[in-house]
Short mmCIF file of C-alpha atoms and ligand atoms in Angstrom, two decimals:
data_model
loop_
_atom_site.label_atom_id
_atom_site.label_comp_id
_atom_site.label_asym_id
_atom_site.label_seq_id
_atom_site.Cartn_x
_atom_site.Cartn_y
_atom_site.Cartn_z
CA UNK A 237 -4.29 -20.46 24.71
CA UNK A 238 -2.04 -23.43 23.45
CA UNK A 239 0.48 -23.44 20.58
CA UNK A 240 -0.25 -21.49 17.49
CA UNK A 241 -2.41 -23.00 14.96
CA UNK A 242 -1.41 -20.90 11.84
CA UNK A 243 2.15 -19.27 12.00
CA UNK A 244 3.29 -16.97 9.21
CA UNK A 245 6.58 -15.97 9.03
CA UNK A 246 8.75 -13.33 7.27
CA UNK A 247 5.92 -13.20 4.35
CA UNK A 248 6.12 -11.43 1.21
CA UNK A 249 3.67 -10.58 -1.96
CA UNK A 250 5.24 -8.98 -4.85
CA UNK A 251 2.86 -7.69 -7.20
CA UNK A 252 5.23 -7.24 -10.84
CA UNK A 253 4.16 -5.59 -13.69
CA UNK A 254 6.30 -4.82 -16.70
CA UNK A 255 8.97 -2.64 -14.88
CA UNK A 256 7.12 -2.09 -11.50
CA UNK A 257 7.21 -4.19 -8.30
CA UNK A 258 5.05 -3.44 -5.85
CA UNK A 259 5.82 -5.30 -2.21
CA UNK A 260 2.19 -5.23 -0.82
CA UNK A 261 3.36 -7.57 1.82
CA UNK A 262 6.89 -6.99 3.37
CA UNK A 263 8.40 -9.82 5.73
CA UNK A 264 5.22 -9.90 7.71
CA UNK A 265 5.08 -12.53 10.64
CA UNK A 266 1.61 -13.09 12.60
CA UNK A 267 0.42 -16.11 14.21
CA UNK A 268 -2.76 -17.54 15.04
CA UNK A 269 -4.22 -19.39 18.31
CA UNK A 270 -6.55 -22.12 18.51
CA UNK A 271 -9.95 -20.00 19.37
CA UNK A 272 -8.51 -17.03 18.94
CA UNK A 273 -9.89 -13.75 16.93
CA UNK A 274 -6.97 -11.54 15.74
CA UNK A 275 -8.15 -8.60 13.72
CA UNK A 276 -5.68 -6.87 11.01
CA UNK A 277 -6.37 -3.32 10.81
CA UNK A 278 -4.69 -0.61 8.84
CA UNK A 279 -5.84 1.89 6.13
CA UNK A 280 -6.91 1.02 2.38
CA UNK A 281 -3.81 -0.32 0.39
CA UNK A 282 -1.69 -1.21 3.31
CA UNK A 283 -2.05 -5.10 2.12
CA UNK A 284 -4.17 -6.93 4.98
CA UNK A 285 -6.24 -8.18 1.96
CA UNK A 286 -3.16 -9.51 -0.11
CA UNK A 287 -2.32 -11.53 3.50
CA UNK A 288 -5.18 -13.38 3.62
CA UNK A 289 -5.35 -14.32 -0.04
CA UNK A 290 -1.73 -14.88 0.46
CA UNK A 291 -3.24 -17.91 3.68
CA UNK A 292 -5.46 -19.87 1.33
CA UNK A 293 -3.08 -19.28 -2.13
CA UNK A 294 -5.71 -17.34 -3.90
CA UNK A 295 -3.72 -14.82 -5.00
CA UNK A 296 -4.45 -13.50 -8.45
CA UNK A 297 -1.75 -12.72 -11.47
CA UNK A 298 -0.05 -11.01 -11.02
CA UNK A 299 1.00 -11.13 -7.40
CA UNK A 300 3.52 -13.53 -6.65
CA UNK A 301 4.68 -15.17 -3.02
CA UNK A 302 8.42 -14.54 -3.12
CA UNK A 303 9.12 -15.15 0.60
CA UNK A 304 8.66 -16.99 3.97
CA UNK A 305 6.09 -19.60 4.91
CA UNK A 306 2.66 -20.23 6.19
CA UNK A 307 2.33 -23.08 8.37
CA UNK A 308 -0.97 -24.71 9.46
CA UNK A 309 -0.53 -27.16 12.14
CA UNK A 310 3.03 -27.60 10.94
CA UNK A 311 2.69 -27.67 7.67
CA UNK A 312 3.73 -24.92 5.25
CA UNK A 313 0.79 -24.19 3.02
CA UNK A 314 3.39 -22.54 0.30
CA UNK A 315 4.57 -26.32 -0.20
CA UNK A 316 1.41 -28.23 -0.78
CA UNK A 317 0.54 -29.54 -3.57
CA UNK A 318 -2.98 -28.82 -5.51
CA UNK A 319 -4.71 -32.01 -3.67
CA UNK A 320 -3.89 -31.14 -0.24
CA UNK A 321 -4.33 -27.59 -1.04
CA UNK A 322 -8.09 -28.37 -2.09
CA UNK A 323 -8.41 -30.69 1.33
CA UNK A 324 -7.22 -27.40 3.31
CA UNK A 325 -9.13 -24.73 1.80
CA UNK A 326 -12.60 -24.62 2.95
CA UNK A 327 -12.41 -27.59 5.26
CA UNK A 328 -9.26 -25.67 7.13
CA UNK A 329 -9.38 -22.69 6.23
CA UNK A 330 -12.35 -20.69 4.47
CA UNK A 331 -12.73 -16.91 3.63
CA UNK A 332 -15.65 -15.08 3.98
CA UNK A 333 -15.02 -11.54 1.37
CA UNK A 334 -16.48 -8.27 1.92
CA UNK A 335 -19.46 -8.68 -1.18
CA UNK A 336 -21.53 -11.56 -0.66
CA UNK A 337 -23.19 -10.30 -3.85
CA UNK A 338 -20.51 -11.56 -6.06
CA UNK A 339 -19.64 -14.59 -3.74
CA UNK A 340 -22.89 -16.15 -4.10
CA UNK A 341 -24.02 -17.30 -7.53
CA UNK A 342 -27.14 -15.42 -8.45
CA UNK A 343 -28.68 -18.32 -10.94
CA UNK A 344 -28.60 -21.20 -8.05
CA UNK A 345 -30.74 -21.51 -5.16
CA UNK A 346 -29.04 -20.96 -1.33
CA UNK A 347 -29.56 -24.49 -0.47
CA UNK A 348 -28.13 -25.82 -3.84
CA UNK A 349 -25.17 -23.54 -3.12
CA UNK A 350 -24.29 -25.04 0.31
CA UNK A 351 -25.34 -28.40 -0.25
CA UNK A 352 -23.08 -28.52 -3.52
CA UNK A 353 -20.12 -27.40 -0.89
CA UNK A 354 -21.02 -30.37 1.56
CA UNK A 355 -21.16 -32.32 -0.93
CA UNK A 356 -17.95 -32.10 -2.71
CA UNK A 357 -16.07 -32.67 0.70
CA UNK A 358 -17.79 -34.85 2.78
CA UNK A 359 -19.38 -38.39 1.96
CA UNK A 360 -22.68 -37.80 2.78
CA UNK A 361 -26.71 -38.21 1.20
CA UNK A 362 -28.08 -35.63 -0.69
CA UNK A 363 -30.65 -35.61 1.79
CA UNK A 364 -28.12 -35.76 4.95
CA UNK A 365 -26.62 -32.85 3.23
CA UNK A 366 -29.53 -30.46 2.57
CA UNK A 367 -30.32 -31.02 6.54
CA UNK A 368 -26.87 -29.85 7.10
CA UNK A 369 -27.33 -26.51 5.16
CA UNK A 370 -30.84 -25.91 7.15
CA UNK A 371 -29.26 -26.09 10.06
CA UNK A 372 -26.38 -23.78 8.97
CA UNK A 373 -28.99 -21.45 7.91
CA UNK A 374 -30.80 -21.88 11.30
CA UNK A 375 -27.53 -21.06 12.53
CA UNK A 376 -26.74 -17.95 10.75
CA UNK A 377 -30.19 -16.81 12.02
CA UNK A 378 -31.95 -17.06 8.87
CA UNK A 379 -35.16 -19.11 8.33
CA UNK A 380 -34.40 -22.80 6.21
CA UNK A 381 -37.34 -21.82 4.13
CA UNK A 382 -34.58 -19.49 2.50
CA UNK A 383 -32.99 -22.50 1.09
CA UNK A 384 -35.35 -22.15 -1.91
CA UNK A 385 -34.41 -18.10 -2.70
CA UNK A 386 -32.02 -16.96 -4.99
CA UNK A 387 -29.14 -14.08 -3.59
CA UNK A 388 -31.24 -11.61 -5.31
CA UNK A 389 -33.84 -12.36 -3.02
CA UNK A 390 -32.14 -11.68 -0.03
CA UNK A 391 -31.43 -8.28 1.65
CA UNK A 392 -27.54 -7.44 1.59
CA UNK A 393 -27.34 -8.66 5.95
CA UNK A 394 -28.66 -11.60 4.86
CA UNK A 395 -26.76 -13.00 2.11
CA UNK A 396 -23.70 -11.87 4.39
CA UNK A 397 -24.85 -14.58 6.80
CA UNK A 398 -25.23 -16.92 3.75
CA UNK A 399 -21.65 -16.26 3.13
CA UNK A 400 -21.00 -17.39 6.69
CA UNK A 401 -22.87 -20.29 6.84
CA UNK A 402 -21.23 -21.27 3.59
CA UNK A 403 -17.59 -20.72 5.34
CA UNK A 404 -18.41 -22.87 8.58
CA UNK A 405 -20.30 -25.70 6.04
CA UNK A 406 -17.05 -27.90 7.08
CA UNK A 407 -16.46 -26.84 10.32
CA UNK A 408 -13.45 -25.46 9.35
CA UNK A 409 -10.21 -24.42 12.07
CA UNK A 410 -10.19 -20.78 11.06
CA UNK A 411 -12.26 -18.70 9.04
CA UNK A 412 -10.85 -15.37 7.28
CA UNK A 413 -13.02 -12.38 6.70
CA UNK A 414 -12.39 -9.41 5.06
CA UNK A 415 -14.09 -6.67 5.87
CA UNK A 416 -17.72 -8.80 5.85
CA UNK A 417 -19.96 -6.39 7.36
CA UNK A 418 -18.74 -3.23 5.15
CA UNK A 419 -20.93 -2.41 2.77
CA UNK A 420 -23.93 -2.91 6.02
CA UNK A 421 -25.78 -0.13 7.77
CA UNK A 422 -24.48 -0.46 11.68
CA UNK A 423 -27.31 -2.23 13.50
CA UNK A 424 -26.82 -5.03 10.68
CA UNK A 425 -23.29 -5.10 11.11
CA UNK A 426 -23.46 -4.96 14.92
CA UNK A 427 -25.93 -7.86 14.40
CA UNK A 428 -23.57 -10.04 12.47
CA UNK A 429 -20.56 -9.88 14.69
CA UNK A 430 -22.12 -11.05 17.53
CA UNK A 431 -23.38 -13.54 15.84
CA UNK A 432 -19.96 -14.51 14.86
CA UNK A 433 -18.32 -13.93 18.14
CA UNK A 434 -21.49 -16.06 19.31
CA UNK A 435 -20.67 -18.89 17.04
CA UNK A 436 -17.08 -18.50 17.41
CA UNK A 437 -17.34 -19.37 21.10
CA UNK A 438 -19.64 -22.23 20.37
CA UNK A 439 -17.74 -24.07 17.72
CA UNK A 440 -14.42 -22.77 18.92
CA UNK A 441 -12.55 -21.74 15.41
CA UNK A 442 -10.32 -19.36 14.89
CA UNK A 443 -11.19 -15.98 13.21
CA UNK A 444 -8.70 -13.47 10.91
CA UNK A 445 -10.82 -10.34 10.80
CA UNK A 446 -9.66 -7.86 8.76
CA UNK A 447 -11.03 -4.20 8.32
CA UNK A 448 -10.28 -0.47 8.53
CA UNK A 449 -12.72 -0.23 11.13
CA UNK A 450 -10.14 -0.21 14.60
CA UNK A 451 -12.96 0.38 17.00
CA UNK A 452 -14.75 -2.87 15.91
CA UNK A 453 -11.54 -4.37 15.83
CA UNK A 454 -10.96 -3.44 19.57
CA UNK A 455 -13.97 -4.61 20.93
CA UNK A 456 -14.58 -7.83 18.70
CA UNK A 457 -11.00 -9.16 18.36
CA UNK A 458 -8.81 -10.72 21.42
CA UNK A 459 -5.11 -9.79 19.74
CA UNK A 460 -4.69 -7.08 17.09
CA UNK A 461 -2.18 -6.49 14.01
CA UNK A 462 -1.66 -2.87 13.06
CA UNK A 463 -0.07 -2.63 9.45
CA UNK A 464 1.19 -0.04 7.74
CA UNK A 465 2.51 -0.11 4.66
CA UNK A 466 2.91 -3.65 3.78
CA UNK A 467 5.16 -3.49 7.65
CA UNK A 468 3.34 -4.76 10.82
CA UNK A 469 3.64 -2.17 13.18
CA UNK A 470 2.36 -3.24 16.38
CA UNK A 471 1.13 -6.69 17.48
CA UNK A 472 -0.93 -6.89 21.01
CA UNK A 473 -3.66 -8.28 23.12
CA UNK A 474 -6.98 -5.78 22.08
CA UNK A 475 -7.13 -4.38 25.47
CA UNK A 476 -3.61 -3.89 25.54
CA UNK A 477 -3.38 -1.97 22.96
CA UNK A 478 -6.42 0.45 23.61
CA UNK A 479 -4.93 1.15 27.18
CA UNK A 480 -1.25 1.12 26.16
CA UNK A 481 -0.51 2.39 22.07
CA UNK A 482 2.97 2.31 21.91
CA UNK A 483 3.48 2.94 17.95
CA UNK A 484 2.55 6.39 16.94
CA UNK A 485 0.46 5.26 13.89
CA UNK A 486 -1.13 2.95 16.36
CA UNK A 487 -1.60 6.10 18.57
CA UNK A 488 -2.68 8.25 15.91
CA UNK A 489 -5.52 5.59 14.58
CA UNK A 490 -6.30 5.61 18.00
CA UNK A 491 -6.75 9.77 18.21
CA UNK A 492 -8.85 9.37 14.97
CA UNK A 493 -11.65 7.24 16.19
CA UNK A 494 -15.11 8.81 16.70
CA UNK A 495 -16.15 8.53 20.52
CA UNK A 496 -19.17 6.50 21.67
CA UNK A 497 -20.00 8.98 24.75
CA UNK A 498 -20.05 12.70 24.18
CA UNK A 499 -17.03 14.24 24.04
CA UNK A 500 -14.98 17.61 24.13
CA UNK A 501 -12.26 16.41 22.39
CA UNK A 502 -12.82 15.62 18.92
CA UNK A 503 -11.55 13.11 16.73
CA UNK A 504 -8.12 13.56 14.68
CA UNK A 505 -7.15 13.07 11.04
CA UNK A 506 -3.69 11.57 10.32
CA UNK A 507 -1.84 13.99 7.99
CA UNK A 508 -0.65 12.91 4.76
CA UNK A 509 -1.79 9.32 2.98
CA UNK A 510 0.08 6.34 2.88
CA UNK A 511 3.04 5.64 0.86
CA UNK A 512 3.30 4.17 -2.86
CA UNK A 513 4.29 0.68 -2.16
CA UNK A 514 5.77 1.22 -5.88
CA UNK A 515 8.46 3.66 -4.23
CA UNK A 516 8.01 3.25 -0.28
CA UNK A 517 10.76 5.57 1.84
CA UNK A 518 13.62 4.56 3.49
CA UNK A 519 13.94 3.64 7.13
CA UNK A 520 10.36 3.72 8.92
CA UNK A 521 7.53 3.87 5.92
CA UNK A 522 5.75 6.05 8.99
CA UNK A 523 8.34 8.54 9.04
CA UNK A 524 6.77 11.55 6.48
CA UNK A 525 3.61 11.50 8.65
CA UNK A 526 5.49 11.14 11.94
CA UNK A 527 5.89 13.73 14.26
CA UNK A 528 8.19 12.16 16.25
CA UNK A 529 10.37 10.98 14.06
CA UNK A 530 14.19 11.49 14.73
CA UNK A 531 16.87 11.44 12.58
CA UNK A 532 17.52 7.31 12.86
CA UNK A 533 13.73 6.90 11.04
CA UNK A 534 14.51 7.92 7.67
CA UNK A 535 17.28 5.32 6.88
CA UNK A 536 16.76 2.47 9.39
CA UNK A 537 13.81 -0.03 9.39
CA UNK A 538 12.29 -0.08 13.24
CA UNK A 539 12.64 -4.19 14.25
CA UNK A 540 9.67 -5.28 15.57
CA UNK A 541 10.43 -5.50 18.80
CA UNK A 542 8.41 -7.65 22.34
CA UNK A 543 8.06 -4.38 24.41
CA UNK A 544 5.72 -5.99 26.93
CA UNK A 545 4.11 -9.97 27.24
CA UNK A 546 2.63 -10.14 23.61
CA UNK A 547 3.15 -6.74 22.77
CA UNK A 548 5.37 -6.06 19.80
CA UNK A 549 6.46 -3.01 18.55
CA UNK A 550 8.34 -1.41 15.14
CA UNK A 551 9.45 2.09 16.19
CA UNK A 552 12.87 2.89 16.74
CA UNK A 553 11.65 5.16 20.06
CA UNK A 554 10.32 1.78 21.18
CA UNK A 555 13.65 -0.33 20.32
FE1 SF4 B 736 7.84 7.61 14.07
FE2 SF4 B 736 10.40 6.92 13.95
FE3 SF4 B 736 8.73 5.44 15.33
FE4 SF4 B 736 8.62 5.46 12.70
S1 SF4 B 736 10.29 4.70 13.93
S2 SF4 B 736 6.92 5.57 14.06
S3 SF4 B 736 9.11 7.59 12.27
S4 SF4 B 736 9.29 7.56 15.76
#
């Protein structure tokens, strides 16, 4: 794969109110390949949905960008102004977000919904446009004679689809989602992601899939960010990573998940919960649920370090 097409660097999202700050993302760096699907995984809180506000500036009050860049094809998306800004989101860079429920609005017809998108970017009919959202909907695998229903009408798999034909409407470079398929029973889910990872070889974009969900992640995504605690704390290809964990969190996560085959050894929790990102600890934010730690992990931050080709690691046994 060629030269990155998004590259964030040293990124942070402070989250102020009255006295409190709350860093919910902390000097992360993460880039993105043409064609490439890089999933961010990490438990609830740990701020992979704050990043990918943070990518299309859609952060709300009051979280605040107070460091680093995001560059798309060069260009840092924290310095655009509100005209390019428009241009990029959507036609760029869209989001798909984990409730298509509130996404979609539940007084306007499907088709009105996607043709109104086409619309506003691209100078085309009325009529050229509504053939453009049947075909999206053909796409999605949903029948064009859905163009006429409201959301309501819709079982919750298929208005997720709407939601994704609505993202590619503009055949955009990358497409965020966030946790799409949650709130789905599992043959619906497993239904939707190969549909994307059908489509995504087809029209080549790129995809930032983010969930909790690390053994979707591993077989859906072709690179993988591990976060913890506002901190990346491993970076690697996906089958890297499942062969070769090198963080223990990573490791851990990895211990956790349910196997597919019967098994003798059962799954594992991970002691302890994350850290308040009001009052992280010092040194490695792992380090109270580590039990590996030595001495160095409660005052120094791990670097993240290139341990192997395209394998980066933040653990002071690594470094
Ligand atoms: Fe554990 Fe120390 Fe590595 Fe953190 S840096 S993961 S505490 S061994």
């Amino acid at each position: 794969m060629n030269e990155p097409i998004l590259k964030i660097e040293n990124l942070s999202v402070d989250y102020v109110t009255g006295e409190t700050l709350v860093r919910a993302v902390d000097r992360v760096s993460l880039d993105v390949k043409p064609g490439e699907i890089v999933g961010l995984a990490g438990e609830s809180g740990c701020g992979k949905t704050t990043l990918a506000k943070a990518i299309l500036r859609i952060l709300p009050p009051p979280a605040i960008i107070t460091g680093g860049k995001i560059e798309y094809r060069g260009k840092n998306i924290l310095e655009i102004n509100e005209g390019e800004l428009r241009k990029l989101r959507w036609q760029k860079i869209s989001i798909v977000f984990q409730s298509a429920m509130n996404a979609l609005n539940p007084v306007i017809r499907i088709g009105e919904q996607i043709t109104d998108v086409i619309l506003a970017h691209k100078s085309v009919s009325p009529d050229e446009a509504y053939d453009r959202a049947s075909q999206l909907l053909e796409m999605v695998g949903i029948h064009p004679i859905h163009l006429n229903s409201y959301s309501h009408q819709l079982s919750g798999g298929m208005r997720q689809r709407v939601c994704i034909a609505l993202a590619l409407a503009l055949e955009p470079d990358i497409v965020i989602m966030d946790e799409p398929t949650t709130a789905l029973d599992v043959i619906v889910e497993r239904e939707i992601l190969n549909q994307i990872k059908d489509l995504q070889a087809r029209l080549g974009f790129s995809v930032i899939y983010i969930t909790h969900d690390l053994a979707r992640l591993l077989q859906f995504s072709h690179r993988l960010a591990i976060l913890y605690a506002a901190h990346i704390a491993e970076i690697a290809p996906a089958q890297e990573l499942q062969e070769n964990p090198l963080h223990p969190y990573t490791q851990k996560l990895m211990r956790a998940m349910p196997s597919l085959v019967p098994s003798e050894v059962k799954p594992e929790t991970i002691p302890g919960t994350p850290p308040s990102l009001a009052s992280p600890p010092p040194g490695c934010r792992f380090h109270p649920r580590c039990d590996r730690a030595i001495e160095i992990c409660q005052r120094e931050k791990p670097p993240l370090v290139e341990k192997a080709t395209n394998h980066l690691v933040a653990c002071h046994l690594a470094s």
